[in-house]
Protein backbone atom coordinates (compact mmCIF):
# COMPACT_ATOMS: atom_id res chain seq x y z
CA MET A 1 119.86 128.54 157.32
CA GLU A 2 119.52 131.88 155.48
CA ALA A 3 117.44 130.39 152.66
CA LEU A 4 115.07 128.87 155.41
CA LEU A 5 114.95 132.16 157.10
CA LEU A 6 114.10 133.91 154.04
CA GLY A 7 111.36 131.49 152.97
CA ALA A 8 109.91 131.80 156.46
CA GLY A 9 110.02 135.55 156.15
CA LEU A 10 108.32 135.32 152.71
CA LEU A 11 105.48 133.03 153.95
CA LEU A 12 104.97 135.43 157.01
CA GLY A 13 104.75 138.38 154.70
CA ALA A 14 102.29 136.69 152.41
CA TYR A 15 100.25 135.70 155.16
CA VAL A 16 100.04 139.33 156.56
CA LEU A 17 99.01 140.48 153.24
CA ILE A 18 96.36 137.97 152.65
CA TYR A 19 95.06 138.23 156.05
CA TYR A 20 94.79 142.05 156.34
CA ASN A 21 93.61 142.52 152.73
CA LEU A 22 91.41 139.27 152.26
CA VAL A 23 90.35 138.05 155.69
CA LYS A 24 90.47 140.73 158.41
CA ALA A 25 87.18 142.50 158.64
CA PRO A 26 87.19 146.41 158.46
CA GLN A 27 85.99 148.48 161.25
CA CYS A 28 82.88 150.18 160.28
CA GLY A 29 82.83 153.71 161.35
CA GLY A 30 80.27 156.24 161.58
CA LEU A 31 77.84 154.12 163.66
CA GLY A 32 77.26 156.61 166.54
CA THR A 33 77.52 155.97 170.31
CA SER A 34 74.14 156.88 171.61
CA ALA A 35 72.21 154.70 174.23
CA GLY A 36 68.74 153.21 173.62
CA SER A 37 66.91 149.96 172.84
CA TRP A 38 66.83 147.28 169.84
CA SER A 39 65.42 144.24 167.98
CA PRO A 40 66.54 140.45 167.44
CA PRO A 41 69.88 139.32 165.71
CA SER A 42 69.26 135.29 165.43
CA GLY A 43 71.71 133.20 167.04
CA ALA A 44 73.14 135.70 169.68
CA ASN A 45 73.91 133.14 172.09
CA SER A 46 77.06 132.64 170.48
CA GLY A 47 79.49 133.74 167.54
CA ILE A 48 78.48 136.60 165.41
CA GLY A 49 75.02 137.05 167.01
CA LYS A 50 76.53 137.34 170.48
CA MET A 51 79.18 139.88 169.17
CA THR A 52 76.25 141.85 167.52
CA ALA A 53 74.12 141.88 170.63
CA LEU A 54 77.18 142.98 172.83
CA GLU A 55 77.78 145.90 170.66
CA LEU A 56 74.02 146.86 170.82
CA ALA A 57 74.04 146.46 174.58
CA ARG A 58 77.14 148.42 174.90
CA ARG A 59 75.29 151.20 173.28
CA GLY A 60 72.55 151.04 175.74
CA ALA A 61 70.10 149.24 173.63
CA ARG A 62 67.49 147.14 175.01
CA VAL A 63 68.22 143.51 173.50
CA VAL A 64 66.14 140.48 173.41
CA LEU A 65 67.95 137.18 172.63
CA ALA A 66 65.72 134.94 170.97
CA CYS A 67 67.34 131.51 171.07
CA ARG A 68 65.95 127.83 170.91
CA SER A 69 68.01 126.64 174.03
CA ARG A 70 66.81 128.21 177.39
CA GLU A 71 70.12 127.31 179.00
CA ARG A 72 72.29 128.83 176.49
CA GLY A 73 70.23 131.83 175.87
CA GLU A 74 69.83 132.78 179.61
CA ALA A 75 73.63 132.17 179.97
CA ALA A 76 74.35 134.39 177.03
CA ALA A 77 71.99 137.13 178.33
CA PHE A 78 73.76 137.04 181.67
CA ASP A 79 77.15 137.21 179.95
CA LEU A 80 76.02 140.17 177.86
CA ARG A 81 74.66 142.03 180.91
CA GLN A 82 77.98 141.58 182.72
CA GLU A 83 80.22 142.57 179.92
CA SER A 84 78.09 145.67 178.80
CA GLY A 85 76.81 146.88 182.08
CA ASN A 86 73.54 147.10 180.49
CA ASN A 87 70.73 145.20 182.41
CA GLU A 88 68.28 145.64 179.52
CA VAL A 89 69.30 142.32 177.92
CA ILE A 90 66.74 139.47 178.12
CA PHE A 91 66.00 135.95 176.62
CA MET A 92 62.94 134.74 174.86
CA ALA A 93 62.64 131.16 173.48
CA LEU A 94 62.43 130.67 169.75
CA ASP A 95 63.15 127.71 167.51
CA LEU A 96 63.09 128.72 163.83
CA ALA A 97 62.61 125.13 162.75
CA SER A 98 59.18 125.07 164.33
CA LEU A 99 56.49 127.41 162.72
CA ALA A 100 54.42 127.05 165.89
CA SER A 101 57.39 128.30 167.95
CA VAL A 102 57.86 131.13 165.62
CA ARG A 103 54.29 132.17 166.03
CA ALA A 104 54.19 131.88 169.68
CA PHE A 105 57.42 134.02 169.82
CA ALA A 106 55.71 136.87 167.77
CA THR A 107 52.57 136.75 169.66
CA ALA A 108 54.42 137.01 173.05
CA PHE A 109 56.92 139.62 171.64
CA LEU A 110 54.17 141.99 170.20
CA SER A 111 52.22 141.61 173.47
CA SER A 112 55.22 142.56 175.73
CA GLU A 113 57.32 145.00 173.66
CA PRO A 114 55.91 148.20 172.66
CA ARG A 115 58.59 148.83 169.98
CA LEU A 116 60.55 147.19 167.26
CA ASP A 117 62.98 149.30 165.29
CA ILE A 118 65.68 146.87 164.11
CA LEU A 119 65.08 143.23 163.35
CA ILE A 120 68.24 141.21 162.74
CA HIS A 121 68.09 137.64 161.43
CA ASN A 122 71.35 136.19 162.29
CA ALA A 123 70.56 132.58 163.30
CA GLY A 124 71.17 129.72 160.73
CA ILE A 125 72.62 126.26 160.26
CA SER A 126 75.08 124.93 157.70
CA SER A 127 74.10 121.29 158.01
CA CYS A 128 71.26 119.06 159.28
CA GLY A 129 73.61 116.93 161.41
CA ARG A 130 71.80 113.78 162.45
CA THR A 131 68.49 115.44 162.20
CA ARG A 132 66.17 113.87 159.44
CA GLU A 133 63.09 115.86 158.87
CA ALA A 134 60.21 115.45 156.40
CA PHE A 135 61.19 118.96 155.03
CA ASN A 136 64.17 120.84 154.19
CA LEU A 137 65.60 121.73 157.43
CA LEU A 138 68.18 124.15 156.04
CA LEU A 139 65.61 126.19 154.09
CA ARG A 140 63.27 126.09 157.09
CA VAL A 141 65.70 127.46 159.67
CA ASN A 142 67.79 129.76 157.43
CA HIS A 143 64.72 131.27 155.42
CA ILE A 144 61.24 130.17 156.04
CA GLY A 145 61.34 130.69 159.89
CA PRO A 146 62.81 134.40 159.37
CA PHE A 147 60.28 134.95 156.51
CA LEU A 148 57.31 134.07 158.80
CA LEU A 149 58.64 135.82 161.74
CA THR A 150 59.24 139.05 159.85
CA HIS A 151 55.81 138.66 158.27
CA LEU A 152 54.24 138.59 161.83
CA LEU A 153 56.36 141.62 163.08
CA VAL A 154 56.01 143.84 160.04
CA PRO A 155 53.09 145.73 161.46
CA ARG A 156 55.28 146.72 164.55
CA LEU A 157 58.29 147.61 162.18
CA LYS A 158 55.73 149.89 160.37
CA THR A 159 54.48 151.62 163.38
CA CYS A 160 58.06 152.22 164.72
CA ALA A 161 59.44 153.51 161.16
CA PRO A 162 61.91 154.34 160.37
CA SER A 163 62.94 150.81 160.96
CA ARG A 164 65.21 148.21 159.44
CA VAL A 165 65.36 144.59 158.70
CA VAL A 166 68.83 142.95 158.27
CA MET A 167 69.19 139.38 156.74
CA VAL A 168 72.67 137.68 157.53
CA SER A 169 73.46 136.00 154.36
CA SER A 170 76.75 134.41 152.79
CA ALA A 171 78.84 134.68 149.82
CA ALA A 172 77.64 131.06 149.34
CA HIS A 173 74.45 132.50 147.63
CA GLN A 174 76.44 132.83 144.41
CA ARG A 175 76.24 128.93 144.31
CA GLY A 176 72.64 128.98 144.92
CA ARG A 177 70.26 127.82 142.33
CA LEU A 178 66.53 127.62 143.43
CA ASP A 179 64.47 124.69 142.13
CA PHE A 180 60.91 125.50 142.94
CA THR A 181 59.96 121.87 142.13
CA ARG A 182 62.26 120.48 144.82
CA LEU A 183 62.39 123.49 147.28
CA ASP A 184 61.06 121.74 150.45
CA ARG A 185 62.32 118.24 149.86
CA PRO A 186 64.34 116.63 152.72
CA VAL A 187 68.09 116.99 152.58
CA VAL A 188 70.19 113.90 152.67
CA GLY A 189 73.98 113.67 152.52
CA TRP A 190 76.85 116.34 152.51
CA GLN A 191 76.39 117.25 148.93
CA GLN A 192 72.82 117.90 149.12
CA GLU A 193 73.49 119.83 152.43
CA LEU A 194 75.96 122.18 150.59
CA ARG A 195 73.55 122.74 147.77
CA ALA A 196 70.64 123.40 150.27
CA TYR A 197 72.77 125.79 152.37
CA ALA A 198 73.91 127.90 149.27
CA ASP A 199 70.10 127.98 148.11
CA SER A 200 69.04 129.31 151.51
CA LYS A 201 71.55 131.97 151.54
CA LEU A 202 70.41 132.87 147.86
CA ALA A 203 66.89 132.87 149.32
CA ASN A 204 68.07 135.46 152.03
CA VAL A 205 69.21 137.83 149.42
CA LEU A 206 66.16 137.65 147.21
CA PHE A 207 64.00 137.90 150.39
CA ALA A 208 65.77 141.22 151.31
CA ARG A 209 65.15 142.44 147.78
CA GLU A 210 61.38 141.56 147.59
CA LEU A 211 60.74 142.78 151.04
CA ALA A 212 62.19 146.09 150.35
CA THR A 213 59.98 146.32 147.23
CA ARG A 214 56.79 145.47 149.07
CA LEU A 215 57.63 147.66 151.95
CA GLU A 216 58.65 150.81 149.86
CA GLY A 217 57.29 154.12 151.25
CA THR A 218 56.53 152.53 154.62
CA GLY A 219 59.71 153.68 156.29
CA VAL A 220 61.10 150.09 156.65
CA THR A 221 64.33 149.34 154.89
CA CYS A 222 65.85 145.90 154.25
CA TYR A 223 69.25 144.72 153.74
CA ALA A 224 71.46 141.44 153.25
CA ALA A 225 74.76 141.29 155.05
CA HIS A 226 77.64 138.97 154.58
CA PRO A 227 79.78 138.59 157.64
CA GLY A 228 82.69 136.99 155.86
CA PRO A 229 84.47 133.86 156.68
CA VAL A 230 84.20 133.49 160.49
CA ASN A 231 85.72 131.54 163.07
CA SER A 232 82.63 130.63 165.04
CA GLU A 233 80.87 127.59 166.54
CA LEU A 234 79.20 126.98 163.12
CA PHE A 235 82.40 126.25 161.41
CA LEU A 236 83.39 123.37 163.68
CA ARG A 237 80.01 122.09 164.81
CA HIS A 238 79.52 119.36 162.20
CA VAL A 239 83.35 118.58 161.80
CA PRO A 240 84.53 114.87 163.19
CA GLY A 241 86.17 115.25 166.40
CA TRP A 242 89.37 113.71 165.31
CA LEU A 243 89.58 116.42 162.74
CA ARG A 244 89.08 119.31 164.86
CA PRO A 245 92.65 119.56 166.29
CA LEU A 246 94.01 120.01 162.74
CA LEU A 247 91.47 122.59 161.68
CA CYS A 248 91.26 124.88 164.68
CA PRO A 249 94.69 126.29 164.34
CA LEU A 250 94.08 126.64 160.58
CA ALA A 251 90.66 128.30 161.42
CA TRP A 252 92.45 130.74 163.80
CA LEU A 253 94.87 131.76 160.94
CA VAL A 254 92.64 132.42 158.09
CA LEU A 255 89.09 133.16 159.51
CA ARG A 256 87.68 136.32 161.14
CA THR A 257 86.86 136.54 164.71
CA PRO A 258 83.02 136.74 165.43
CA LYS A 259 83.55 140.44 166.31
CA GLY A 260 84.82 141.05 162.77
CA GLY A 261 81.95 139.06 161.36
CA ALA A 262 79.55 141.28 163.24
CA GLN A 263 80.75 144.44 161.46
CA THR A 264 78.75 144.36 158.33
CA PRO A 265 75.54 143.40 159.96
CA LEU A 266 75.84 146.07 162.61
CA TYR A 267 76.61 148.50 159.60
CA CYS A 268 73.46 147.65 157.80
CA ALA A 269 71.49 148.06 161.05
CA LEU A 270 73.01 151.40 162.21
CA GLN A 271 74.78 153.37 159.46
CA GLU A 272 73.19 156.33 158.32
CA GLY A 273 72.76 157.28 154.73
CA ILE A 274 72.32 153.87 153.39
CA GLU A 275 68.51 154.00 152.69
CA PRO A 276 69.04 154.54 149.04
CA PHE A 277 70.53 150.98 148.84
CA ASN A 278 67.47 149.55 150.35
CA GLY A 279 67.22 145.66 149.40
CA ARG A 280 70.97 145.45 148.43
CA TYR A 281 73.54 143.09 149.53
CA PHE A 282 76.55 144.43 151.76
CA ALA A 283 79.85 142.77 152.47
CA ASN A 284 82.95 144.41 154.28
CA CYS A 285 80.57 147.34 155.12
CA HIS A 286 80.08 148.13 151.57
CA VAL A 287 77.26 147.56 148.92
CA GLU A 288 78.30 144.73 146.54
CA GLU A 289 76.81 143.65 143.16
CA VAL A 290 75.16 140.23 143.22
CA PRO A 291 75.09 137.67 140.39
CA PRO A 292 71.95 137.73 138.01
CA ALA A 293 70.25 134.84 139.93
CA ALA A 294 70.24 136.99 143.09
CA ARG A 295 68.77 139.98 141.53
CA ASP A 296 66.01 138.42 139.48
CA ASP A 297 62.93 140.09 140.47
CA HIS A 298 60.49 137.37 139.01
CA VAL A 299 62.36 134.63 141.03
CA ALA A 300 62.11 136.84 144.10
CA HIS A 301 58.50 137.03 143.56
CA GLN A 302 58.28 133.42 142.95
CA LEU A 303 60.19 132.77 146.12
CA TRP A 304 57.86 135.03 148.20
CA GLU A 305 54.80 133.05 146.96
CA ALA A 306 56.42 129.59 147.57
CA SER A 307 57.48 130.96 151.13
CA MET A 308 53.97 132.01 152.01
CA LYS A 309 52.74 128.44 151.43
CA LEU A 310 55.58 126.74 153.24
CA ALA A 311 55.15 129.09 156.11
CA GLY A 312 51.59 128.32 156.32
CA LEU A 313 50.40 131.78 155.47
CA GLY A 314 46.88 131.97 153.65
CA PRO A 315 45.78 134.55 150.97
CA GLU A 316 44.11 136.33 153.81
CA GLU A 317 47.42 136.91 155.42
CA GLU A 318 49.22 138.22 152.38
CA GLU A 319 48.59 141.75 153.78
CA GLU A 320 49.69 142.23 157.14
CA PRO A 321 47.00 142.75 159.76
CA ASP A 322 46.51 146.14 161.30
CA GLU A 323 45.82 144.58 164.67
CA GLU A 324 48.61 142.71 166.25
CA PRO A 325 47.62 139.35 167.86
CA GLN A 326 47.21 138.99 171.42
CA PRO A 327 49.09 136.32 173.24
CA LYS A 328 47.50 132.82 173.51
CA ASP A 329 50.19 130.31 174.76
CA LEU A 330 53.45 131.72 176.32
CA SER A 331 54.57 128.41 177.51
CA LEU A 332 57.37 128.45 174.88
CA LEU A 333 58.69 131.68 176.16
CA SER A 334 60.82 132.51 179.25
CA THR A 335 59.77 135.02 181.50
CA PRO A 336 61.86 138.29 180.79
CA TYR A 337 64.44 139.12 183.45
CA PHE A 338 63.22 142.74 183.75
CA GLY A 339 60.22 144.52 183.59
CA GLU A 340 58.26 146.21 180.53
CA PRO A 341 60.57 147.66 177.94
CA THR A 342 61.54 151.15 177.09
CA VAL A 343 60.90 152.87 173.74
CA SER A 344 63.05 153.59 170.75
CA GLU A 345 63.25 154.28 166.88
CA PRO A 346 65.50 153.68 163.84
CA SER A 347 66.15 154.65 160.02
CA SER A 348 64.24 154.42 156.77
CA PRO A 349 64.30 155.39 153.15
CA GLY A 350 65.38 158.63 152.04
CA PRO A 351 67.81 161.11 153.66
CA GLN A 352 66.96 160.13 157.23
CA ARG A 353 69.09 159.72 160.07
CA SER A 354 70.44 156.30 161.38
CA PRO A 355 68.63 154.89 164.51
CA ASP A 356 68.82 157.03 167.54
CA LEU A 357 69.66 154.42 170.10
CA SER A 358 68.95 156.79 172.93
CA THR A 359 65.17 156.24 171.97
CA VAL A 360 65.25 152.88 170.21
CA ILE A 361 64.22 149.43 171.28
CA HIS A 362 66.50 146.74 170.09
CA ARG A 363 65.56 143.17 170.15
CA ILE A 364 67.83 140.45 169.04
CA GLN A 365 66.30 137.43 167.38
CA VAL A 366 68.40 134.46 168.15
CA LYS A 367 68.14 130.88 167.36
CA ALA A 368 69.74 128.25 169.50
CA GLU A 369 71.80 126.86 166.48
CA PRO A 370 74.92 128.69 165.73
CA ASP A 371 74.80 131.93 163.87
CA THR A 372 74.97 132.14 160.07
CA GLN A 373 78.58 131.88 158.91
CA VAL A 374 79.95 132.28 155.62
CA SER A 375 81.99 129.90 153.40
């Protein structure tokens, strides 16, 4: 009996050490508490994105939830207004798998929202599920859609500088190896899905790096953020039903809560003084070195050129337009719950302050699929 108790005590002690040193997310301090407005974290209708949106709303930010599902997006906006006491939380429809939807969202957003200070790309998928497309769905949702949306919103980000772009990536980028001869080929089978997911997360890191280079001196800074291993909807979405009862308790024991997963994206969005790390990769609220494949400037440039083609952007759109497009078809978007947005402003390269949320507009770009999660 004593041996059993001793063994149980040792196991419990080992679990506590592992959880608090390797799993539990640090609480990122120094983010400020001022009120104001914001810009989109993808996948904010659940998991990491929703917790990110909630924190922003509690700080008084204006939050735009960009989700594919109108029902879930409007429900999330209602929940966030109730929990935060902030009525400036609205929903707009966006399907990152559809380039037409991305363009429609950008057009409507630019016509209705006077400011964009922080753009958070949190939406993502880890599997194609039963969907079979003629293209790489994982790359489209996790990289090409956010790439196109950022491209279309860059003029507004420049106008509102200092401003920030945050790409929620994953430690899975370390396993990524981009093959530009097969970049957009359809993904079939779980082995290809694992590879495609890692490749898309590597694309996130390289995109943040290249975007930072191209926007240097504009006041717009860019960061890739790793939320850590998170117990969110994404983790169990494609797990067979019979296996879920076995994995749920394990996930609860060894994975972070969505609130913990939101800490590093929030840090990249709000922390003052990180402008010298423009284009870098953050985990546990600290900058981290990435493998050679994730800091290869030649590959980052090559990815940019390939992404331009896959996003349907021609050479004439290489440079962002000075004039923002006027709305054409808003049928894909919901009517905002409230009137015209208020105004704001965040941080950029150099010794500048972090976003003053009392004067900043925050929009949270959300996709109906679960938020990005790390494995």
